[in-house]
Coordinates of C-alpha atoms in Angstrom, one line a residue:
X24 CA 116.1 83.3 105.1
X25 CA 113.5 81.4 103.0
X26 CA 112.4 83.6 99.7
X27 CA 108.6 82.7 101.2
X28 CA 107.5 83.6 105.0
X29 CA 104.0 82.9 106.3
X30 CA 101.8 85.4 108.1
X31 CA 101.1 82.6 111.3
X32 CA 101.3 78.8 111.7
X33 CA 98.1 79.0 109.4
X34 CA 97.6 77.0 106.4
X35 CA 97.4 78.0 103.1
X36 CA 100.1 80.0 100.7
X37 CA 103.3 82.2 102.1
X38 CA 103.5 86.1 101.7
X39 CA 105.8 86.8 99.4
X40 CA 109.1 87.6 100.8
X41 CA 108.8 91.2 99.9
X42 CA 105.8 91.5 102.5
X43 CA 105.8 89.5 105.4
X44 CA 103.5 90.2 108.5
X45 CA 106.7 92.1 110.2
X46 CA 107.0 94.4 107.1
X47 CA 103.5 95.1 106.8
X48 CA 103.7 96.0 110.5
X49 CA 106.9 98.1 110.3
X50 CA 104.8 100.0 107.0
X51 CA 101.7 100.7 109.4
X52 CA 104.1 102.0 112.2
X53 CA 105.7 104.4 110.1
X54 CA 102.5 105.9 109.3
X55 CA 101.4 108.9 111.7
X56 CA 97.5 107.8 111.4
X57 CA 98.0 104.2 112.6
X58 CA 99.6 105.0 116.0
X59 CA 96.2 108.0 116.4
X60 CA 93.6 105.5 115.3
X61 CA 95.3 102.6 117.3
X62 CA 95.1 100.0 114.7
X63 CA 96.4 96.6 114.5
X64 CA 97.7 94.2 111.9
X65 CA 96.4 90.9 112.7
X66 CA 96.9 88.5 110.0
X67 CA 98.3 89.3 106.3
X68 CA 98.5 86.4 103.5
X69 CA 98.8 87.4 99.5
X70 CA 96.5 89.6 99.0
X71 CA 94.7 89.8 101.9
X72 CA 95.0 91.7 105.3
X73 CA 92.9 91.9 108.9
X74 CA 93.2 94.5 111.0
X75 CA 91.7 95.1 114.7
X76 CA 90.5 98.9 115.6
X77 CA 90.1 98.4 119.5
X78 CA 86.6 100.4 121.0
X79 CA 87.7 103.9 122.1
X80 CA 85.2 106.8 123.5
X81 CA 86.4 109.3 121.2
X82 CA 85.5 107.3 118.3
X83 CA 81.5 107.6 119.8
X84 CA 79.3 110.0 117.5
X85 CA 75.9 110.9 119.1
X86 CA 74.0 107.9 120.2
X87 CA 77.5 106.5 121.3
X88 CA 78.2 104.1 118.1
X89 CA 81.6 104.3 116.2
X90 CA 81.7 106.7 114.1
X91 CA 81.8 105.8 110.0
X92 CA 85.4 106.8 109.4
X93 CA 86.6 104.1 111.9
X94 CA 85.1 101.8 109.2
X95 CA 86.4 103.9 106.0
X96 CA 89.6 104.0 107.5
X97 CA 89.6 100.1 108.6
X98 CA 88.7 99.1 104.9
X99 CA 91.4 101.7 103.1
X100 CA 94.1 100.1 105.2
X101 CA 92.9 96.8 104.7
X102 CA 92.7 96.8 101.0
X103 CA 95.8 98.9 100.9
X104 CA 98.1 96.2 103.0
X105 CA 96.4 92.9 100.9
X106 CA 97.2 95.4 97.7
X107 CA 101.0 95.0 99.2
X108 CA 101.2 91.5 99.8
X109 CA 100.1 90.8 96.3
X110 CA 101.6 93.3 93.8
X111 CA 105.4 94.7 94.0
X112 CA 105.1 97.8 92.4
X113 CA 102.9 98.8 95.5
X114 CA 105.3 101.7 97.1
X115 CA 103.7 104.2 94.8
X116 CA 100.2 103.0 94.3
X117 CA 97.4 105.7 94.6
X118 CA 94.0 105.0 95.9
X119 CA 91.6 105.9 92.6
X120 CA 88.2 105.0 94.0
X121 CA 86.7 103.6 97.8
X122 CA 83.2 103.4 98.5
X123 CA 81.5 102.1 101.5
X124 CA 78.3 100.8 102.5
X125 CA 77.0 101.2 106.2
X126 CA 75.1 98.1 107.4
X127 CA 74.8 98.6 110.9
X128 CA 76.0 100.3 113.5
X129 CA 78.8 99.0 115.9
X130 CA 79.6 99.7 119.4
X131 CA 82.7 97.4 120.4
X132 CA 86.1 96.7 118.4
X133 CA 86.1 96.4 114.8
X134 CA 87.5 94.0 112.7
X135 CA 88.2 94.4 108.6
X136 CA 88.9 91.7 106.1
X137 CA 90.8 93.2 102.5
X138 CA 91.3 91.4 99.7
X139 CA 92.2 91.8 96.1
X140 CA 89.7 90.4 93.6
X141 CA 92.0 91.7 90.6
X142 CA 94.9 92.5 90.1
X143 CA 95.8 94.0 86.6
X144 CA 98.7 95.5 85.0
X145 CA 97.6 99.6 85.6
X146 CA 95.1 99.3 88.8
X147 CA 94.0 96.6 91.2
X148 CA 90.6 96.1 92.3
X149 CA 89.7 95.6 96.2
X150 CA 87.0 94.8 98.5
X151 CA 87.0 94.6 102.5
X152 CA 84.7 93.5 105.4
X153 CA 84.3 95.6 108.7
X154 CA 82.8 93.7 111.3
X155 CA 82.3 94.1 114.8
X156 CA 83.5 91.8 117.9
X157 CA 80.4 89.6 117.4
X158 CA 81.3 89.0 113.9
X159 CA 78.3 91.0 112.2
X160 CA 79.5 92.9 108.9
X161 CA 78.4 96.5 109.5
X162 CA 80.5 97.9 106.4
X163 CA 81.3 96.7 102.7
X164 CA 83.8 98.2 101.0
X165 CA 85.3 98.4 97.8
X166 CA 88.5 100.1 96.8
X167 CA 90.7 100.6 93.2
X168 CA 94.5 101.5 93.7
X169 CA 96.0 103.0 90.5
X170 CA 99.5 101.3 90.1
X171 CA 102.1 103.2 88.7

């Protein structure tokens, strides 16, 4: 096996061999809130992740748009996945800080971007786009995972 294996038949540099798209996927499907929310991994590359939330009715709040946690919970994961395929010490990084912005509303699939902007030697700082199927960003996000 080659120490380096790429996300897709993309350009651009290999995940590290510690976190290839399959690991990242078998990570996600050992975690009891991914198989509830129904969230995909699409894409990862170091230090950088997209995920797909498909449209479901029970994610409708009262004048039947998604709900904010879908995007809270698409930019956490994000961030938390490119966080993985960039530093090795990831396993028992916390989350220190997440904020999000609300820029619209959606009312189809969603779609998030993470990325890391730094990573230092105690923390590692994050930010992620949610957008919906017509590429519109209706959340920013920014994240800080505390290494150990």
């Amino acid at each position: 096996m080659p120490d380096d294996v790429r996300s897709d038949d993309s350009q651009g540099p290999p995940v590290p061999s510690w976190f290839s798209l399959d690991a990242a996927r078998q990570v996600l499907d050992a975690s009891p809130f991914a198989a509830w929310w129904g969230v995909g991994l699409t894409e990862v590359r170091p230090g950088r992740a997209t995920l797909l939330l498909p449209w479901r009715e029970h994610f409708l709040r009262p004048g039947g748009v998604m709900q904010g946690a879908c995007c809270m919970m698409l930019g956490d994961v994000a961030t938390w996945i490119a966080m993985m395929a960039q530093v090795e010490q990831w396993e028992r990084a916390v989350t220190l800080e997440m904020k999000t912005n609300f820029l619209g509303a959606a009312r189809c699939d969603l779609w998030c971007e993470g990325w890391v902007v730094k990573a230092g030697r105690r923390s590692v700082f994050c930010q992620a786009a949610t957008r919906d199927a017509e590429g519109r960003q209706v959340a920013h996000h920014t994240v800080t995972y505390l290494l150990p």
